Coordinates of C-alpha atoms in Angstrom, one line a residue:
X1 CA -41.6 18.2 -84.8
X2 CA -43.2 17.2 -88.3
X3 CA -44.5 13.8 -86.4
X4 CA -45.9 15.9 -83.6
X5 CA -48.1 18.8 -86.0
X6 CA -49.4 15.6 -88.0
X7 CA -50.8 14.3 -84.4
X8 CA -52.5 17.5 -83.4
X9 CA -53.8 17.6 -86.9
X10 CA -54.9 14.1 -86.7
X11 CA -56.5 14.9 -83.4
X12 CA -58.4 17.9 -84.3
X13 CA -59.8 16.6 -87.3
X14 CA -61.1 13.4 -86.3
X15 CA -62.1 14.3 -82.9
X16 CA -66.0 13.2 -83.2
X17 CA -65.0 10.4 -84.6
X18 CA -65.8 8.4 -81.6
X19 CA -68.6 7.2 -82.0
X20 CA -70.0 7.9 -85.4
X21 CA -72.0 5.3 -87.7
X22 CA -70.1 5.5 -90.9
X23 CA -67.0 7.6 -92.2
X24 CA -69.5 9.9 -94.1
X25 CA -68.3 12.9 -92.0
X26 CA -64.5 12.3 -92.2
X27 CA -62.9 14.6 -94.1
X28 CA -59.4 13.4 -93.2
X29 CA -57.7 9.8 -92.8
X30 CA -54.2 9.3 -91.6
X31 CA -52.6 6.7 -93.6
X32 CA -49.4 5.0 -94.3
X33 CA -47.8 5.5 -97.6
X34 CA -45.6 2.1 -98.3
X35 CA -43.2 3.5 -101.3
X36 CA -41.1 1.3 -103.4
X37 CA -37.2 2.0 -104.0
X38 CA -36.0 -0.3 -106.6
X39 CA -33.2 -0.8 -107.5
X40 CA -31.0 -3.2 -109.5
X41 CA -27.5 -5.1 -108.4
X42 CA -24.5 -6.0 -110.3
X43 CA -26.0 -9.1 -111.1
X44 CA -29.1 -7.9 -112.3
X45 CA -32.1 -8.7 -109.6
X46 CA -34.1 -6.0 -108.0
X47 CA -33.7 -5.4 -104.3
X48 CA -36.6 -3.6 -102.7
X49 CA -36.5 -1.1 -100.4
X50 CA -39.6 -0.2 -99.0
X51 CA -40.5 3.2 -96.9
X52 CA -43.1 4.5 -94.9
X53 CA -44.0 7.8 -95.5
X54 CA -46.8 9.8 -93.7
X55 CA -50.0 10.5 -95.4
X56 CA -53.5 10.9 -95.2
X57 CA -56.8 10.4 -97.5
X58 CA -59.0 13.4 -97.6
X59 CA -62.2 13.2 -98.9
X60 CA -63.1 16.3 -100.9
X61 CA -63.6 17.9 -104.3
X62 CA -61.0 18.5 -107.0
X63 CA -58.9 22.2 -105.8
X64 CA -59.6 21.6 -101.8
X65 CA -56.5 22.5 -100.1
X66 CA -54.9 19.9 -98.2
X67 CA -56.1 19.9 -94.6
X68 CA -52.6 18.3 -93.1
X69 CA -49.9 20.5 -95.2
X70 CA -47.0 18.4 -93.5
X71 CA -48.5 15.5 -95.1
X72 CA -48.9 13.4 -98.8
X73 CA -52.3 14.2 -98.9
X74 CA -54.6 11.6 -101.8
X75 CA -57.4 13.9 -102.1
X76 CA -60.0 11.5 -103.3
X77 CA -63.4 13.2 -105.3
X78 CA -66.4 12.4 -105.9
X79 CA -67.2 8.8 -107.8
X80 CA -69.8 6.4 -107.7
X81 CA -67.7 4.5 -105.6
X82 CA -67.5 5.6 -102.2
X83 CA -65.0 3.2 -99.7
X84 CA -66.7 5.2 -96.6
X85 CA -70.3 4.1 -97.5
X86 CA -69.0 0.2 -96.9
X87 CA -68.2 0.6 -92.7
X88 CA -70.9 -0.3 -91.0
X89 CA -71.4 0.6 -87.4
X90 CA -70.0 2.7 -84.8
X91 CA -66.2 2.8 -85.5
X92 CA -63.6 4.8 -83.4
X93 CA -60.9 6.2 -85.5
X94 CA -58.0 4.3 -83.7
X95 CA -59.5 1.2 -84.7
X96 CA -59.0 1.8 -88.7
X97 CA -55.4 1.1 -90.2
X98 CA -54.6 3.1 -93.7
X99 CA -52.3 2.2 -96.1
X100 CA -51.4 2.7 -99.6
X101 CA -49.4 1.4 -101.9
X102 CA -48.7 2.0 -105.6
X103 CA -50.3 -0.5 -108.3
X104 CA -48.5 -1.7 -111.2
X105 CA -51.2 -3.1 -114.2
X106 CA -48.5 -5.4 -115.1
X107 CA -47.8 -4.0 -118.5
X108 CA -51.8 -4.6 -119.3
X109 CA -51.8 -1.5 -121.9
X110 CA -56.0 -1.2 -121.2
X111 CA -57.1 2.8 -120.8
X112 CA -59.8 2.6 -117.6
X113 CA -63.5 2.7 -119.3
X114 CA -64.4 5.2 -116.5
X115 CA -65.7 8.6 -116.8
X116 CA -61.9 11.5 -117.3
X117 CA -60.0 8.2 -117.7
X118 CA -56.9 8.3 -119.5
X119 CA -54.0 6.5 -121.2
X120 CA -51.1 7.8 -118.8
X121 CA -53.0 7.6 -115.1
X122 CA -51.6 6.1 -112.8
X123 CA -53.1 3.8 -109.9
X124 CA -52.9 3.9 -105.9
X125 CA -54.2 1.1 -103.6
X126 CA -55.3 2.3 -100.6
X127 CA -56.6 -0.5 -97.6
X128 CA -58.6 -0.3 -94.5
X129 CA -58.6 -3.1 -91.6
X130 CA -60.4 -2.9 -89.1
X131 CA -58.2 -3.8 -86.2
X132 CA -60.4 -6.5 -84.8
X133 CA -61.2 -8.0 -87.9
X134 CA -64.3 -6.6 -88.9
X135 CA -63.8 -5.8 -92.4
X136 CA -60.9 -5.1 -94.9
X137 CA -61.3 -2.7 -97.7
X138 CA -59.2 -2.3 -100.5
X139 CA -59.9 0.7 -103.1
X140 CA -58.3 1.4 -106.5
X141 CA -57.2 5.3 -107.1
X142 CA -56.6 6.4 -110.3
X143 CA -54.5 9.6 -110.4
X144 CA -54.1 11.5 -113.9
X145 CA -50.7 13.3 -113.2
X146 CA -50.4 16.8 -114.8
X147 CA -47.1 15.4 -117.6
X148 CA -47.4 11.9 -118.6
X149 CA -44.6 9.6 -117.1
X150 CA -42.8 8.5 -119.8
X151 CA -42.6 4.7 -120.3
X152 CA -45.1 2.2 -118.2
X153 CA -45.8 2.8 -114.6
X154 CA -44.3 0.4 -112.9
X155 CA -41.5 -0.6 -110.5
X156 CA -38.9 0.3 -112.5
X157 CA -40.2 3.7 -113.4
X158 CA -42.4 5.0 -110.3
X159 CA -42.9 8.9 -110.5
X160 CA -41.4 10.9 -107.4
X161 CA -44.0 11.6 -104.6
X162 CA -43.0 14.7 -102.6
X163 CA -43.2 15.0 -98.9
X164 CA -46.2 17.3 -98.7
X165 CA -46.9 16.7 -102.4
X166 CA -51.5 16.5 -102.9
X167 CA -52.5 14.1 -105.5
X168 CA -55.7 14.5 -107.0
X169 CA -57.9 10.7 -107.4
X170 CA -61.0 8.9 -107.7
X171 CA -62.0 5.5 -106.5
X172 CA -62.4 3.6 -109.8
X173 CA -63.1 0.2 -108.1
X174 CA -63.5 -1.6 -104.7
X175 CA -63.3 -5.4 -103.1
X176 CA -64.3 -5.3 -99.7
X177 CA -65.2 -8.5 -97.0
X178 CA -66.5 -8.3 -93.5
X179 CA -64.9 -12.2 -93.1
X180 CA -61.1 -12.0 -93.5
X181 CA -61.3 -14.6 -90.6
X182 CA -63.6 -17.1 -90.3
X183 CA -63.6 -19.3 -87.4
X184 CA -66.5 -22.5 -87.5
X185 CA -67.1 -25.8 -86.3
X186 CA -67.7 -29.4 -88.3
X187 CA -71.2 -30.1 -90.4
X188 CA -71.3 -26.0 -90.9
X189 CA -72.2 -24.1 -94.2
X190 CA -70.8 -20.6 -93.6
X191 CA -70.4 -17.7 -96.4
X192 CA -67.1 -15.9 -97.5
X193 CA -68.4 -12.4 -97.7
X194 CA -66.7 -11.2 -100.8
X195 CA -68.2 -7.5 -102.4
X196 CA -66.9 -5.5 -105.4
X197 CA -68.1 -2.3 -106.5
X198 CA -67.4 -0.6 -109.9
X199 CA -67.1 3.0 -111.2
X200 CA -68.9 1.6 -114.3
X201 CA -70.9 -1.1 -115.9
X202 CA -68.0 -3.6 -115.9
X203 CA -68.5 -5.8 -119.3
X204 CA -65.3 -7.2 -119.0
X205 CA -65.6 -8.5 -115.5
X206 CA -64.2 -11.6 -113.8
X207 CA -64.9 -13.1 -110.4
X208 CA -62.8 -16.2 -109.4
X209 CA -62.2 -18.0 -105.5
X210 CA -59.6 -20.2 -105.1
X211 CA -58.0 -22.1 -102.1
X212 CA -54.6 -22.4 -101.0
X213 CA -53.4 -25.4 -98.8
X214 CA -50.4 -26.0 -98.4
X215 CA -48.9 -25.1 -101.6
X216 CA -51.6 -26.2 -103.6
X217 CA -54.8 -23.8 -105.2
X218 CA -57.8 -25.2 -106.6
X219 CA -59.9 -23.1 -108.1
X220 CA -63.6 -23.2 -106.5
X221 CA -65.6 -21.3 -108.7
X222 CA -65.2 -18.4 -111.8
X223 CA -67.6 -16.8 -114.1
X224 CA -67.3 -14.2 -116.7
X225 CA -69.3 -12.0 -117.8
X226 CA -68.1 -11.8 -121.2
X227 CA -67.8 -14.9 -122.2
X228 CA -70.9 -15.9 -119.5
X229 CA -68.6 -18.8 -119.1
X230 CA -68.8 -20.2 -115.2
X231 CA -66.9 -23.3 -113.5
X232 CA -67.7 -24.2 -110.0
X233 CA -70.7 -23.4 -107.2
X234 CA -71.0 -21.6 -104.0
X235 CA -72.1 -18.1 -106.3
X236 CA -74.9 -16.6 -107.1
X237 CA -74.8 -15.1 -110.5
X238 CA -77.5 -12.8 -109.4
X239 CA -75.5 -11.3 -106.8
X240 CA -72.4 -10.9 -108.8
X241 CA -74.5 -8.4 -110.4
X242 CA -75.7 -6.9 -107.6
X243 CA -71.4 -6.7 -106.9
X244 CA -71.7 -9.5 -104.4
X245 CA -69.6 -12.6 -104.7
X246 CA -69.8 -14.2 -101.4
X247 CA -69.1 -18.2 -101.6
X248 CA -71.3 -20.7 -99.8
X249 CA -69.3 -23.6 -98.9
X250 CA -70.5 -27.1 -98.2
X251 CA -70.6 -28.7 -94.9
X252 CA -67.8 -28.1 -93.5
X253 CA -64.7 -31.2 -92.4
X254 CA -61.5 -31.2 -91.2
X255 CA -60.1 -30.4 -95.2
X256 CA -61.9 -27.6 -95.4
X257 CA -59.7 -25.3 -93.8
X258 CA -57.5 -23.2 -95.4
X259 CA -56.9 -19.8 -97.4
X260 CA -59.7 -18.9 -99.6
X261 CA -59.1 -16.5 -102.4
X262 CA -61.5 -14.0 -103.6
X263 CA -60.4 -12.3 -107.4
X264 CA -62.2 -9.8 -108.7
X265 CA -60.6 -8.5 -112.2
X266 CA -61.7 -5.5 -114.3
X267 CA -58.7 -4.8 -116.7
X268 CA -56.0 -3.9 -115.9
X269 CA -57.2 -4.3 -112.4
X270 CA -57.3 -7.5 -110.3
X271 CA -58.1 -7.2 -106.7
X272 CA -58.7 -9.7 -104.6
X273 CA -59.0 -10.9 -100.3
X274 CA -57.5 -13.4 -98.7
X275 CA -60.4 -15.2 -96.1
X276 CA -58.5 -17.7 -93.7
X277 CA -61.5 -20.4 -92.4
X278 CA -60.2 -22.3 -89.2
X279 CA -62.4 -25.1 -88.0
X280 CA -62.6 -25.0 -84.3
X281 CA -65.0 -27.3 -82.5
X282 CA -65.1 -27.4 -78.4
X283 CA -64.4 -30.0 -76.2
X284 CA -67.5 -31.8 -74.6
X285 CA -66.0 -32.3 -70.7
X286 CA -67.7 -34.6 -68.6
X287 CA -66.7 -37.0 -65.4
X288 CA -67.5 -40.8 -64.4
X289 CA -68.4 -39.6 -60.6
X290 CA -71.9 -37.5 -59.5
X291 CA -71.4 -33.8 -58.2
X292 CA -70.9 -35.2 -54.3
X293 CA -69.7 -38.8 -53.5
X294 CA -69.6 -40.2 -50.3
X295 CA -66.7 -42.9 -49.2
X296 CA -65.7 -44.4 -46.4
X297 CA -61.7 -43.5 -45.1
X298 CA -59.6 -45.6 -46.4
X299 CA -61.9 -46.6 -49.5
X300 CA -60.4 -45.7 -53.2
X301 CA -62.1 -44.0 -56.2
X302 CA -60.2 -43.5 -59.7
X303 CA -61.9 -40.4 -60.7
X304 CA -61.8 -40.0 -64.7
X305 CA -62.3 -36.1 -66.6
X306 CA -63.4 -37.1 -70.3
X307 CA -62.8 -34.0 -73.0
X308 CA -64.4 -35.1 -76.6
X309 CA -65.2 -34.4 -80.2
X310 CA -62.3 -31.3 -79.7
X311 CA -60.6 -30.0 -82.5
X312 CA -57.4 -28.2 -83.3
X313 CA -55.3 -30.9 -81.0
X314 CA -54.3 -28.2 -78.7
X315 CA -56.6 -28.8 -75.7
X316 CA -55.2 -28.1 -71.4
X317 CA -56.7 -30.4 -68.9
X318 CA -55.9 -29.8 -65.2
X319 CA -57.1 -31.2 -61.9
X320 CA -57.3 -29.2 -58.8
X321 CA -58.7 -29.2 -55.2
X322 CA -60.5 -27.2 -53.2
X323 CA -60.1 -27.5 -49.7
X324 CA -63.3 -27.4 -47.3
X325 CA -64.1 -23.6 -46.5
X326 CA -62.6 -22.1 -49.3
X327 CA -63.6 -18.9 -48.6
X328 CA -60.7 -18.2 -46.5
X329 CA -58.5 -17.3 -49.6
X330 CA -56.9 -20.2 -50.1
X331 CA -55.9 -21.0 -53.5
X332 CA -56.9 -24.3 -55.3
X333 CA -54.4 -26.6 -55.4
X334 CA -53.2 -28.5 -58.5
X335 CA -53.2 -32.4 -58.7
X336 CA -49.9 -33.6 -59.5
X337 CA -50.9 -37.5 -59.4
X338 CA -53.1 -36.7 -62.7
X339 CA -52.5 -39.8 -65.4
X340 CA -53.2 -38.8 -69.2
X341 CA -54.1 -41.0 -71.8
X342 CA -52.8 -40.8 -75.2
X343 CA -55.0 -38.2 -77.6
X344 CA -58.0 -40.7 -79.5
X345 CA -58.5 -39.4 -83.4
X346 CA -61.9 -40.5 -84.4
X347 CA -63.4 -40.3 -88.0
X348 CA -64.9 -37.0 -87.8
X349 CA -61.2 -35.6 -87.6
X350 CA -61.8 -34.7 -84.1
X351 CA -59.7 -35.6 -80.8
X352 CA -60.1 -36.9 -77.3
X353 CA -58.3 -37.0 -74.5
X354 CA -58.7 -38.0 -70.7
X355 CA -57.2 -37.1 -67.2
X356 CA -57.6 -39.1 -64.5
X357 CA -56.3 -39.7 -60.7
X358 CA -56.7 -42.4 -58.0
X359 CA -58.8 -40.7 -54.9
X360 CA -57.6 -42.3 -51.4
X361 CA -60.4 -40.7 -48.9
X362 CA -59.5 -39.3 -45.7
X363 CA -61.3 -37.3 -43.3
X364 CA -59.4 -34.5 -44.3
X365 CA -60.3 -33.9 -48.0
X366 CA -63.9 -34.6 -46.6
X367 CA -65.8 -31.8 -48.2
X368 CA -63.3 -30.5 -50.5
X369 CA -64.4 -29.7 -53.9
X370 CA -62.3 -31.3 -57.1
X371 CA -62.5 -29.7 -60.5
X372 CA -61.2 -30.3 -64.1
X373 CA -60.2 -27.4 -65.9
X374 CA -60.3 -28.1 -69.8
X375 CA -58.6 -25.1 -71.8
X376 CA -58.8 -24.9 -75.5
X377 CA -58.4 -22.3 -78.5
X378 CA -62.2 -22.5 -79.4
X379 CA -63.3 -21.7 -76.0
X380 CA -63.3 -18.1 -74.6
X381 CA -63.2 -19.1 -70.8
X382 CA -62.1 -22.6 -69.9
X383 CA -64.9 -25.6 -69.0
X384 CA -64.9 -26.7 -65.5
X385 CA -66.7 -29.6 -64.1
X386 CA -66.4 -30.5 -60.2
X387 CA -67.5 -33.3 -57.6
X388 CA -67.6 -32.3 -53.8
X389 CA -65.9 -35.8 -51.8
X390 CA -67.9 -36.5 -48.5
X391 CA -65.9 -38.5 -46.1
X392 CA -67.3 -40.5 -43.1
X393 CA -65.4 -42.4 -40.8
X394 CA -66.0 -46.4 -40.1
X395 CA -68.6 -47.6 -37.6
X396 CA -67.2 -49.4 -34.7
X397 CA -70.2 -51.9 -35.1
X398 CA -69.2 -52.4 -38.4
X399 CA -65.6 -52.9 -37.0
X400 CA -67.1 -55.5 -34.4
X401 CA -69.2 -57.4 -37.3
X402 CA -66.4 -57.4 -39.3
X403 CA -64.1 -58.7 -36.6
X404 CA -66.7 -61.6 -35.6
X405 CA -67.1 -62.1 -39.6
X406 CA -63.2 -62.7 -39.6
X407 CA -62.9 -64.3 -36.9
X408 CA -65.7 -67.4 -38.0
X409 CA -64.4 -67.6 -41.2
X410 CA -61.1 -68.2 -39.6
X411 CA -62.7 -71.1 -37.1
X412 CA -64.5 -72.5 -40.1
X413 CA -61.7 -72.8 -41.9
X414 CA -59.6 -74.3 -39.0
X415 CA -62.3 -76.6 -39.0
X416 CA -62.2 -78.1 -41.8
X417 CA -58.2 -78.2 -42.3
X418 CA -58.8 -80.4 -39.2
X419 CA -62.0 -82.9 -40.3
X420 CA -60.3 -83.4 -43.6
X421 CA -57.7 -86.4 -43.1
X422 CA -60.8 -87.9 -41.1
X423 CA -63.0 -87.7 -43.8
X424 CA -60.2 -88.9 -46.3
X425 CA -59.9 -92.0 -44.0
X426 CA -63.3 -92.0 -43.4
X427 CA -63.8 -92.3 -47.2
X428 CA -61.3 -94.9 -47.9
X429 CA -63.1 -97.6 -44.8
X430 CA -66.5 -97.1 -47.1
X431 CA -64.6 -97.7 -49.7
X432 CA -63.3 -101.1 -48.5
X433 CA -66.2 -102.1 -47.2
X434 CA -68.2 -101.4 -50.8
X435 CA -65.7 -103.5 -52.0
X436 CA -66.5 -106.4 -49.6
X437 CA -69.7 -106.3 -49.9
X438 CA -69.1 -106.2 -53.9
X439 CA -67.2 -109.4 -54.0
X440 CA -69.3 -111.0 -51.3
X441 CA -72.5 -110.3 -53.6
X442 CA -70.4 -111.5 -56.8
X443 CA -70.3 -114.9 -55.0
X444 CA -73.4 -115.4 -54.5
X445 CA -74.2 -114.5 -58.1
X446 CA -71.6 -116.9 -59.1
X447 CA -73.3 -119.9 -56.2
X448 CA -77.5 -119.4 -57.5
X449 CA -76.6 -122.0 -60.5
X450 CA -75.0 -124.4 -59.0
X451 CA -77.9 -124.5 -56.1
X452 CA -80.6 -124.5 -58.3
X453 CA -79.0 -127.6 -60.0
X454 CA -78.9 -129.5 -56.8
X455 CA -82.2 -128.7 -56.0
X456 CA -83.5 -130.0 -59.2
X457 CA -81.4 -133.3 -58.7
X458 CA -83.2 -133.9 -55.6
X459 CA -86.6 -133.5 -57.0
X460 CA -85.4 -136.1 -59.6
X461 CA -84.5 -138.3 -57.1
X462 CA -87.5 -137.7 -55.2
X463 CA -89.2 -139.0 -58.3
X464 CA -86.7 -142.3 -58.5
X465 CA -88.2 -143.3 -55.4
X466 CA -91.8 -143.3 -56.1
X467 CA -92.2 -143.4 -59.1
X468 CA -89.5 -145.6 -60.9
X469 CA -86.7 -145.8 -63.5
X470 CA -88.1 -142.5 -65.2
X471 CA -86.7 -140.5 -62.6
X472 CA -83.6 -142.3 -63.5
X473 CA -83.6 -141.5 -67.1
X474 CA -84.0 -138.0 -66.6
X475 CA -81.2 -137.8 -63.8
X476 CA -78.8 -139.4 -66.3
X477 CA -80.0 -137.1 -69.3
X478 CA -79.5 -133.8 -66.7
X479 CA -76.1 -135.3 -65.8

């Protein structure tokens, strides 16, 4: 019954909140208080019990009544720091989730340096997502309770809350992004929107980011304004005065993803956000083949769908057909012939992958439409990339030229199966006869010396006869 008043209450007082451009006019949040039950075992640990009370903030000045009675109402007053002046844009009240929690300092004994501060408040945290990730906001309450709680506020000594109990508070500080997720490709430089706000000038301020991977936190940057100390880039120091501390990171790789941390500390008050970056970089789908091809039945086309440069791994590639006239409702239908290759890592970090099928034409795919679907998580709607097949069928004069072509080539080949033992004897006779006529040709060569000797014997002797014994002489010296 309770759950049901707190409904119509919730109704009724946020019922032009619909539309509206900030929470100015709100006078009334629901919210979720988170409690702690502590308590301790016979061994000694603390075992947590955590409950989930109803409650609400309402924004007001100190003696208000509570506008939900059935409620814990944290009527929060007037401060410098107002979480409602931080929302942006038109937000519908469904779309903002409340909760608060109580804040232990840690046994950091440090009285607040704000204006009606004192030694015994106590301190609320109170949270706004946005439910689609616009911004979260966390502000600091302090409460000054009527009796001090004796002992430290803490876990072991929370102060009872009643059911329908109204706190009085005041936002003493504020860290607020519009980035808790951050999604961005390779070669980027984006900015971690970080933003503090302070009830007071804060000379004891801190501002730190860090990032967690895996275990492991490296600290990117800190400066304080004490000490005017600062490690680290990606900050202005101007803007930390101005209460922003967004980080600029470098261009961006595959090892720059992870959980950024930003701190903000005021003591006894840390705050801080938790960004998560994700690097996400589409695929880049293309094919080997033109939008239409044209083959003849019977001819053979391996058809290849090439998704690159794609990063996380997780990528979906599908081929499917369309048949001709698709407009009759029927459905495309999915390839199951496709072939994948194995996923290619290249230097950049980023993947490829390919999906590919052999294409047998027949007259009945002949203007069907094939596409390759490429799904993947950094893509809203999936890529698609088709080719439209044209079919036509074989000319019979082609047939007839091709059956002549086969035909001679076939005669030809006949041909010479049968001229080529006569040719091979053929061959060997000219052979021989080189060889005769080689020999013959080396006996006359071997014959010339022998002729020209007798032919100079008879001129000698031609001599002897007319003109005496010197003929003779020169016979007998030849000889």
């Amino acid at each position: 019954m309770r759950l049901n008043v707190n409904i119509v209450i919730c109704l009724f007082l946020c019922a032009e909140v619909t539309g509206i451009q900030s929470l100015q006019q709100i006078p009334w949040l629901p919210c979720m208080l988170v409690d702690e039950l502590v308590k301790f075992n016979d061994e000694g640990h603390a075992e947590t019990q955590y409950q989930h009370r109803n409650a609400g903030l309402q924004f007001g000045h100190p003696g208000d009544s509570a506008l939900n009675p059935n409620a814990i109402t944290f009527l929060v007053t007037g401060s410098k720091v107002d979480m409602r002046k931080y929302i942006e844009g038109a937000v519908v009240e469904h779309q903002l989730q409340c909760e608060i929690r109580r804040y232990s300092t840690e046994g950091i004994q440090v009285r607040w340096p704000g204006l009606g501060a004192q030694d015994h408040d106590i301190w609320f945290t109170s949270t706004l997502r946005h439910t689609d990730g616009l911004f979260v906001i966390t502000s600091f309450l302090r409460h000054t309770p009527a009796t001090p709680t004796p002992g430290q506020a803490d876990y072991r000594n929370w102060a009872a809350i009643a059911d329908i109990e109204m706190l009085t508070t005041s936002t003493a500080m504020l860290v607020f992004t519009r980035t808790p997720s951050v999604w961005v490709g390779l070669m980027k430089q984006p900015s971690l929107h970080c933003q503090f706000d302070v009830d007071h000038k804060a000379v004891d301020l801190t501002v730190e980011w860090r990032l967690q991977q895996r275990g492991e936190r490296t600290r990117l940057f800190s400066h304080s304004r004490r000490s005017g100390q600062r490690e680290g880039g990606g900050v202005e120091l101007k803007g930390i005065g101005r209460g922003d501390a967004s980080l600029t990171l470098p261009l961006t790789k595959q090892s720059s993803e992870g959980t950024y941390v930003c701190l903000v500390s005021v003591p006894p008050l840390f705050g801080s956000h938790e960004i998560a970056l994700h690097i996400m970089e589409p695929p880049r789908v293309s094919l080997n083949v033109d939008s239409v091809i044209s083959l003849v039945e019977t001819e053979k086309q391996k058809v290849v769908c090439e998704a690159e440069g794609y990063y996380p791994l997780d990528v979906e590639m599908e081929w499917f057909r369309e048949p001709s006239g698709g407009g009759g409702g029927l459905l495309p239908e999915k390839l199951d012939t496709v072939l994948y290759s194995s996923h290619r890592h290249h230097q950049d970090g980023t993947y490829s992958l390919s999906a590919f099928f052999l294409l047998h034409a027949s007259m009945h795919d002949s203007s069907s439409k094939y596409f390759c679907r490429v799904s993947h998580s950094s893509l809203r709607m999936p890529i698609r990339k088709s080719f439209t097949l044209i079919v036509t069928e074989v000319d019979s004069w082609n047939l007839l030229w091709l059956f002549f072509g086969c035909g001679f080539i076939l005669v030809m080949v006949a041909t010479l199966c049968v001229m080529l033992p006569r040719l091979s004897s053929e061959k060997a006779l000219l052979r021989e006869h080189a060889r005769v006529v080689r020999a013959d040709l080396h006996g006359y060569r071997q014959s010339i010396p022998t002729l020209v000797l007798l032919l100079f014997i008879s001129v000698l002797l031609y001599q002897e006869v007319y003109f005496g014994n010197v003929g003779i002489v020169c016979v007998h010296q030849v000889i």
